[in-house]
Coordinates of C-alpha atoms in Angstrom, one line a residue:
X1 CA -14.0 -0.7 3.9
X2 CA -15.3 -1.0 7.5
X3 CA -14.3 3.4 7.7
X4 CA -16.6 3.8 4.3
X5 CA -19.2 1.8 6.3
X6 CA -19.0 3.8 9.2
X7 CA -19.3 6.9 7.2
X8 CA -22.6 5.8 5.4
X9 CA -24.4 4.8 9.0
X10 CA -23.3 8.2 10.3
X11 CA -24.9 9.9 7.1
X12 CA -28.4 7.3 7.2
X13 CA -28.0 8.1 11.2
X14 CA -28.7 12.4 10.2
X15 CA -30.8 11.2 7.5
X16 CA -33.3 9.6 10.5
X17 CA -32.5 12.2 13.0
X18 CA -33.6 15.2 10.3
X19 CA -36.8 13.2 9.2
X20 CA -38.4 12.1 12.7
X21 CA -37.4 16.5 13.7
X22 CA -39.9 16.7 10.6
X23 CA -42.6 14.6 11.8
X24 CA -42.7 16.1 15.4
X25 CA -43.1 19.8 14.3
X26 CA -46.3 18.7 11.5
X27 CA -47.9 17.0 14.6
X28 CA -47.6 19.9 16.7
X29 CA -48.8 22.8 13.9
X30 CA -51.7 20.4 13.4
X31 CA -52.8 20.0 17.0
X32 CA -52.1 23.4 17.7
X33 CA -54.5 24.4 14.8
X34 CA -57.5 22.1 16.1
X35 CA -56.8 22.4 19.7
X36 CA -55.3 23.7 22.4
X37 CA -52.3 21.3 23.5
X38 CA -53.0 20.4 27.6
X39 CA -51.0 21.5 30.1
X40 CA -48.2 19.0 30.7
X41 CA -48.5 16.8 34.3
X42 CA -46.9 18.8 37.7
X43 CA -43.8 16.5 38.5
X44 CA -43.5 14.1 41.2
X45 CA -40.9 16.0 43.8
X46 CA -40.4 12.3 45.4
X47 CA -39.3 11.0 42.3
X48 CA -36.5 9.1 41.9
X49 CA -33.8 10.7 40.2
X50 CA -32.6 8.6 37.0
X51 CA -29.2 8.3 36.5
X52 CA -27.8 10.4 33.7
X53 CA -27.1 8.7 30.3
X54 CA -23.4 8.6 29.5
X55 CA -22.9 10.5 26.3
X56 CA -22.4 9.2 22.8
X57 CA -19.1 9.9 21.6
X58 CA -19.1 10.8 17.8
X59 CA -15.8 9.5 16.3
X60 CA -15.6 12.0 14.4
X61 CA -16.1 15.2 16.2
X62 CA -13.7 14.2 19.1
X63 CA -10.7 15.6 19.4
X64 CA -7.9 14.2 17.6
X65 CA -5.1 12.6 20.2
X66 CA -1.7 14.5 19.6
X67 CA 0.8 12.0 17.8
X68 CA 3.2 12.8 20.3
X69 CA 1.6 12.8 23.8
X70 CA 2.8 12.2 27.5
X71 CA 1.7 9.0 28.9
X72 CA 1.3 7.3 32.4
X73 CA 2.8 4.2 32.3
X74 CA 5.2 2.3 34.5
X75 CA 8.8 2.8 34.2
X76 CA 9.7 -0.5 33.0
X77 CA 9.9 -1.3 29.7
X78 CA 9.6 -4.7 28.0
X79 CA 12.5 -6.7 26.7
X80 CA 14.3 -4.8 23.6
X81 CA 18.1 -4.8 22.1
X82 CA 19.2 -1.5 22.9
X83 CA 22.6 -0.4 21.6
X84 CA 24.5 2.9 22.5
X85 CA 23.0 3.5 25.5
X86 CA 24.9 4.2 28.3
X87 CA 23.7 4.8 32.3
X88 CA 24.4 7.9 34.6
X89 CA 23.4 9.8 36.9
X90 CA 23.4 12.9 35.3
X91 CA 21.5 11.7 32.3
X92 CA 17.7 11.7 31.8
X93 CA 15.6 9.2 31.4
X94 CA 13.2 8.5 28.5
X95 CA 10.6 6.1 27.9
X96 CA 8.9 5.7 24.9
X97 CA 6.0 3.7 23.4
X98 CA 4.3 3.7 20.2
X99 CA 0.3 2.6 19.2
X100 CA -0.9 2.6 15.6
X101 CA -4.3 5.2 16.0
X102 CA -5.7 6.2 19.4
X103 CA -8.0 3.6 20.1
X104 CA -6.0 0.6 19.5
X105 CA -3.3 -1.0 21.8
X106 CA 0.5 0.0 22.4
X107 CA 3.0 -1.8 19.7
X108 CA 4.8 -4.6 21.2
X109 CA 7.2 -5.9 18.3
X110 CA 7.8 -4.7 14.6
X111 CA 9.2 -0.8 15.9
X112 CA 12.9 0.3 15.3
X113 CA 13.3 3.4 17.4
X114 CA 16.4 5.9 16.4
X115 CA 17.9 8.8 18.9
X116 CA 19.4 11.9 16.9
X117 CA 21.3 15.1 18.6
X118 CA 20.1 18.3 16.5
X119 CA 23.2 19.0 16.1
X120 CA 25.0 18.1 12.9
X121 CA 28.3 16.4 12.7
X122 CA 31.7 17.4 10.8
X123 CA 29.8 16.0 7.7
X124 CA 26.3 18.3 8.1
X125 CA 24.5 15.1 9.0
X126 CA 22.6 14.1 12.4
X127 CA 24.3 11.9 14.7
X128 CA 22.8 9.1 15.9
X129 CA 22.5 8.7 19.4
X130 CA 20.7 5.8 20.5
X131 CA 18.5 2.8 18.7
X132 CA 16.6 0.1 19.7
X133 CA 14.4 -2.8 18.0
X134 CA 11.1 -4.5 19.5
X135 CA 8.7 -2.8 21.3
X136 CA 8.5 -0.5 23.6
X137 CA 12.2 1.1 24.5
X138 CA 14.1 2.9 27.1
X139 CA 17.0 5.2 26.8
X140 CA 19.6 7.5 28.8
X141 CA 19.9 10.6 27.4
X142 CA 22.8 13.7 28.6
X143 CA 20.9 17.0 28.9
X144 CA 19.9 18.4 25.3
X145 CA 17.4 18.5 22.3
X146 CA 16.9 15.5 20.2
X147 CA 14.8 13.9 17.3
X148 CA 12.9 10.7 17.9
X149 CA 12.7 8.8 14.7
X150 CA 9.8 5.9 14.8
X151 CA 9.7 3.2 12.0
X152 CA 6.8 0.4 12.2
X153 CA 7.5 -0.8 8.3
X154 CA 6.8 1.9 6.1
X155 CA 5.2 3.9 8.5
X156 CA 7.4 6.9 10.0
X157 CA 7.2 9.3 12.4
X158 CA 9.6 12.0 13.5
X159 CA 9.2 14.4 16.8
X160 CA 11.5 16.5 18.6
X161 CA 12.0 16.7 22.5
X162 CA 14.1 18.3 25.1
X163 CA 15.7 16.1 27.6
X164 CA 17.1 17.5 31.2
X165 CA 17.7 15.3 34.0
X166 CA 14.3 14.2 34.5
X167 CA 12.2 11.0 34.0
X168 CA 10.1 11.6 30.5
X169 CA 7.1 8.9 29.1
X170 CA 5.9 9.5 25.7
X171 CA 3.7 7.7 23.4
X172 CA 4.0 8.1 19.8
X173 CA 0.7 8.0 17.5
X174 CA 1.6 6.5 14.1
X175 CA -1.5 6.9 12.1
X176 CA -0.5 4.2 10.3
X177 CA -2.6 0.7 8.7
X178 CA -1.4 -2.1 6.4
X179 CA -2.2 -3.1 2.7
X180 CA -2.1 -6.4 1.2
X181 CA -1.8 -7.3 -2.4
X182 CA -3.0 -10.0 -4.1
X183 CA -3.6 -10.8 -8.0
X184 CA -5.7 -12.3 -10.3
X185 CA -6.9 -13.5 -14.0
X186 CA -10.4 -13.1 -15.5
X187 CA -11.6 -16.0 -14.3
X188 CA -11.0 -15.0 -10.5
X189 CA -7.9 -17.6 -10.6
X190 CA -4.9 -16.4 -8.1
X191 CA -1.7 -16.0 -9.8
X192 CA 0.3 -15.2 -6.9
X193 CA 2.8 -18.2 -7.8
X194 CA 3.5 -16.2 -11.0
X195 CA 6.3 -13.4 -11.5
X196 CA 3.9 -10.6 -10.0
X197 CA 5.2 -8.1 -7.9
X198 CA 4.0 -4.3 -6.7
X199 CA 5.7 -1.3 -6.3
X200 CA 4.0 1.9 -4.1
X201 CA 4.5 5.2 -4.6
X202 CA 3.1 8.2 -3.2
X203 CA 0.6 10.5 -4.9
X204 CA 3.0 13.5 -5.3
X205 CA 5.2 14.7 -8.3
X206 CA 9.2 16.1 -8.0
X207 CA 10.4 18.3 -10.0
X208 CA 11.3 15.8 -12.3
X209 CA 7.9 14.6 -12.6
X210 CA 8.5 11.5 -11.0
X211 CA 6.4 9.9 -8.0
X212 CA 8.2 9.2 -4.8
X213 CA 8.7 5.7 -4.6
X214 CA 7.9 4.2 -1.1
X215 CA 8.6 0.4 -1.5
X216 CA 9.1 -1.6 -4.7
X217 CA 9.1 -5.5 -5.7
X218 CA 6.7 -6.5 -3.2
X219 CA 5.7 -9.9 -2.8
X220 CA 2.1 -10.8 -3.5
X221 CA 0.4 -12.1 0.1
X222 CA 2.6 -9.5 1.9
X223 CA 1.5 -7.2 4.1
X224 CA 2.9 -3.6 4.0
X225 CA 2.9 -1.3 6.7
X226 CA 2.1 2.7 5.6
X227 CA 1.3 5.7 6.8
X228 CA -2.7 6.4 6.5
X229 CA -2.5 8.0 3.4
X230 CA -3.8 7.5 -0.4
X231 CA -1.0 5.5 -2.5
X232 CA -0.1 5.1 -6.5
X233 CA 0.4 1.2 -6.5
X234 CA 1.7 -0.5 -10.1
X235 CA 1.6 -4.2 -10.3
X236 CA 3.5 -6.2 -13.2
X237 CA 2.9 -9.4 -13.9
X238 CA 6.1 -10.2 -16.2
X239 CA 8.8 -8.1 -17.3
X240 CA 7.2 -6.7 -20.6
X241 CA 3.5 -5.0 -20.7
X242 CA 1.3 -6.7 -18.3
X243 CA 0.8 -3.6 -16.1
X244 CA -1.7 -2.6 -14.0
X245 CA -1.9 1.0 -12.4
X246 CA -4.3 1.8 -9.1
X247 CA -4.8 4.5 -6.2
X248 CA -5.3 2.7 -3.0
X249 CA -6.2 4.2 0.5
X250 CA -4.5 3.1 3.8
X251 CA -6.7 3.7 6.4
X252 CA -5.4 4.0 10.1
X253 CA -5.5 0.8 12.2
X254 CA -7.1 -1.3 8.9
X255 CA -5.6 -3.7 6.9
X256 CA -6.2 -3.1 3.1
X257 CA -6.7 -6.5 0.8
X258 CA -6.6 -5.7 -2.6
X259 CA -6.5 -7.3 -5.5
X260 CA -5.7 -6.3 -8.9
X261 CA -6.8 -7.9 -12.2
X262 CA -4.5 -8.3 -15.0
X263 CA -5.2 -9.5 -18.7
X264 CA -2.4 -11.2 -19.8
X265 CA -1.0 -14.7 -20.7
X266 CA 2.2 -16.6 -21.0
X267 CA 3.4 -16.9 -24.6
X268 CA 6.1 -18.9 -25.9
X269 CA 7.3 -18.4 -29.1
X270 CA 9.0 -21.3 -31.5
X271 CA 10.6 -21.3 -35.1
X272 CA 9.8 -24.5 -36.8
X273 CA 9.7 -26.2 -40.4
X274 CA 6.3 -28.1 -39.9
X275 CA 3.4 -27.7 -37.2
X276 CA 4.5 -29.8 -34.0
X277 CA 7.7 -29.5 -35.5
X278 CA 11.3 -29.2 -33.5
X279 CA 12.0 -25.6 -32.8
X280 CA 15.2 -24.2 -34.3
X281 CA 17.8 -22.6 -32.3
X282 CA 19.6 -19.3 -32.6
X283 CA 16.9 -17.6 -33.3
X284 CA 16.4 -13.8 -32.9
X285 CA 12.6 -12.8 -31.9
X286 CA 10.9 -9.4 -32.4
X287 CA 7.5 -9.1 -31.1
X288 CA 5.8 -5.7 -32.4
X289 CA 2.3 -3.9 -31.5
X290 CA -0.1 -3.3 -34.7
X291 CA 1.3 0.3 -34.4
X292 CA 4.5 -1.3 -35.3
X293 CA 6.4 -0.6 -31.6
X294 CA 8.9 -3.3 -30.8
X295 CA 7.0 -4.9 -27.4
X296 CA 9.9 -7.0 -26.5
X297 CA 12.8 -8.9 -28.3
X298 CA 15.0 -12.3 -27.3
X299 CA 16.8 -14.6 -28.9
X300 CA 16.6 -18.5 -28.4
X301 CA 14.8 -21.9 -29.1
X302 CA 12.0 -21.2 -26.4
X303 CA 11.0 -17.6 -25.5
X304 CA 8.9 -16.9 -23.3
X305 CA 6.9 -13.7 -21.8
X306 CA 3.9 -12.4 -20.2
X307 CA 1.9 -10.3 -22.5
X308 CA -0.9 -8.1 -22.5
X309 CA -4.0 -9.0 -23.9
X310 CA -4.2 -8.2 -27.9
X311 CA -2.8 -8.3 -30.9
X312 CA 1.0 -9.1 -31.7
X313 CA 3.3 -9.4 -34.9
X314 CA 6.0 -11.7 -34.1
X315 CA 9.1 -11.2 -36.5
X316 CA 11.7 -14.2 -36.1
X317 CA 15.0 -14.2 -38.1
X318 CA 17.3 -17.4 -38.5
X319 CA 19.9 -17.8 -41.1
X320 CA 19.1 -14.9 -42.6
X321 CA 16.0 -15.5 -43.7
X322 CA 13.0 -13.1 -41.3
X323 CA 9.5 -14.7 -40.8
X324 CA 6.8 -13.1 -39.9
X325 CA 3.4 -14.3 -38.0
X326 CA 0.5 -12.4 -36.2
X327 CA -1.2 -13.9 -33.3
X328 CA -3.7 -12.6 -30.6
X329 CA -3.0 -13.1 -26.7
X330 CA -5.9 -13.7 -24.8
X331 CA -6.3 -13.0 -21.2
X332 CA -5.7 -16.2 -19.1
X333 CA -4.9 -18.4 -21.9
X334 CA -1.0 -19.6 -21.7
X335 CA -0.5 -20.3 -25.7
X336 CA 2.3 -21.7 -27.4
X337 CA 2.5 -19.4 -30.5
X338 CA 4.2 -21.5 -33.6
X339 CA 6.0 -19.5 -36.5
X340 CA 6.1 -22.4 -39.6
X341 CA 9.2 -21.4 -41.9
X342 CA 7.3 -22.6 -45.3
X343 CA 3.9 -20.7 -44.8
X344 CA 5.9 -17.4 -43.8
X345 CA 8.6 -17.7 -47.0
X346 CA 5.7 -18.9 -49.2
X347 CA 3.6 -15.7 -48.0
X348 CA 6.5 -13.6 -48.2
X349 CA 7.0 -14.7 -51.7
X350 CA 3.1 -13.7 -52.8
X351 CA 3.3 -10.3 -51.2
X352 CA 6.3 -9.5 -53.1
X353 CA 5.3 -11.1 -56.3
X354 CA 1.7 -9.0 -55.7
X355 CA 3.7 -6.0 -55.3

């Protein structure tokens, strides 16, 4: 939001800077057709000399920083558990830190760093080397080529580098931001205490068709640390139909709050003899779509489910007899959705006798 905001000034900015060009050229054609424009003042050679004005930096004609990048900082890391690491005088040293985008600070919790040898084990895979939790991390490397693996959440980077016997400090660039989901009816009311959860996936397609999936079953009022990238997010509200699909962006060093809107309810179904009655147990419950697809199906006294707005056929069966009842879910409204026995059998009865 604040990037898209940013963008817009930076367009109104040209905007400005391309009208006032405008206005100074019409000036000068019109004075230069009713007079002669005077000949500017001889400068002052005791003058003082102003100071020169530092430069505005556009953000977005800079130079982008290189996600992997040498650094000048002190040899002396902060506290981290490191595991696998042993000292020696023939090793090198290697330093590493990590930031989320160029202008913001170095990471000091939240980063799992792995050490990999290029070289692949007996089973074709890369051994691990080295890791360490926290922070910023330190490591003692033998002499050879290696891959840096970075984690902050979600958000992954991996670089290669070539270790001798030398002292090396690098900083690694995630690129990375956060996203936060939250959920809610029509009315604007939060049903994060509801069973909603999220999954992410990213925007591309296997061979299979399928998206990659990136996290799943996240907790609404978490925050989820990605890559700066444009995401496929499906939240469900339920375990039936109440599902809503959206693409979200992550934008570098931002936190993303978003909040998706579901139309559903909680229904609860119930077989009984009379309105207000006792429901009657061992029942087995269909609930169709008015295209006739089978939505969802349970048996019991008391089922309940989160549905999608609209308009449902519930088909209960009990002691061989099947009832049948239509009812609407609206979105918001938790409903308790009676199926009377005599009113189904006495309809049932008419529709055959009519046919």
């Amino acid at each position: 939001m604040i990037f898209n905001r940013f963008l817009k000034g930076a367009a109104l900015a040209i905007v400005i800077g391309v009208s006032s060009v405008a206005m100074v050229a019409s000036a000068g054609f019109a004075q230069s057709v009713d007079a002669p424009m005077p000949p500017a003042a001889k400068p002052d050679p005791n003058a003082p000399v102003a100071e020169p004005e530092e430069e505005i930096i556009n953000l977005l004609d800079r130079e982008p920083e290189p996600l992997f990048s040498d650094i000048l900082a002190p040899y002396a890391p902060a506290t981290a558990a490191t595991h696998g690491v042993s000292n020696g005088l023939r090793q090198g040293a290697l330093y590493l830190m990590a930031k989320l985008t160029q202008d913001s600070t170095p990471l000091d919790d939240g980063l799992i760093w792995r050490i990999y040898s290029e070289t692949t084990n007996a089973d074709g895979r890369l051994e691990l080397v080295a890791t360490s939790e926290g922070g910023d991390a330190e490591f003692r490397l033998d002499p050879g080529t290696y891959l840096i693996h970075t984690a902050y959440g979600f958000a992954q980077a991996t670089n290669r580098i070539v270790i001798g016997k030398e002292v090396l400090s690098k900083m690694v660039t995630l690129n990375a931001g956060g996203i936060k989901f939250n959920a809610s009816l029509k009315d604007g009311d939060s049903i994060n205490h509801e069973p909603i959860s999220f999954d992410i996936y990213g925007m591309t397609f296997d061979a299979r068709g399928e998206r990659d999936k990136v996290a799943s079953n996240v907790k609404p009022g978490s925050i989820i640390r990605l890559s700066a990238d444009t995401y496929h997010v499906v939240s469900r509200y339920g375990d039936v139909n109440a599902v809503v699909r959206a693409d979200i962006q992550v934008l570098p060093g931002k936190l993303t709050e978003a909040t998706v809107l579901h139309k559903a309810a909680d229904i609860t179904l119930k077989l009984v003899n009379e309105r207000g009655g006792e429901a009657i147990a061992n029942t087995t419950w269909s609930v169709l779509s008015p295209g006739g697809d089978v939505v969802v199906e349970a048996t019991g006294a008391f089922p309940d489910f989160v549905l999608a707005a609209g308009e449902y056929e519930a088909i209960a069966r009990n002691n061989g007899r099947t009832y049948l009842h239509k009812f609407e879910v609206a979105s918001g409204e938790d409903n308790e959705v009676e199926v009377v026995t005599t009113m189904s059998e006495l309809a049932s009865q008419q529709g055959t006798a009519s046919n």
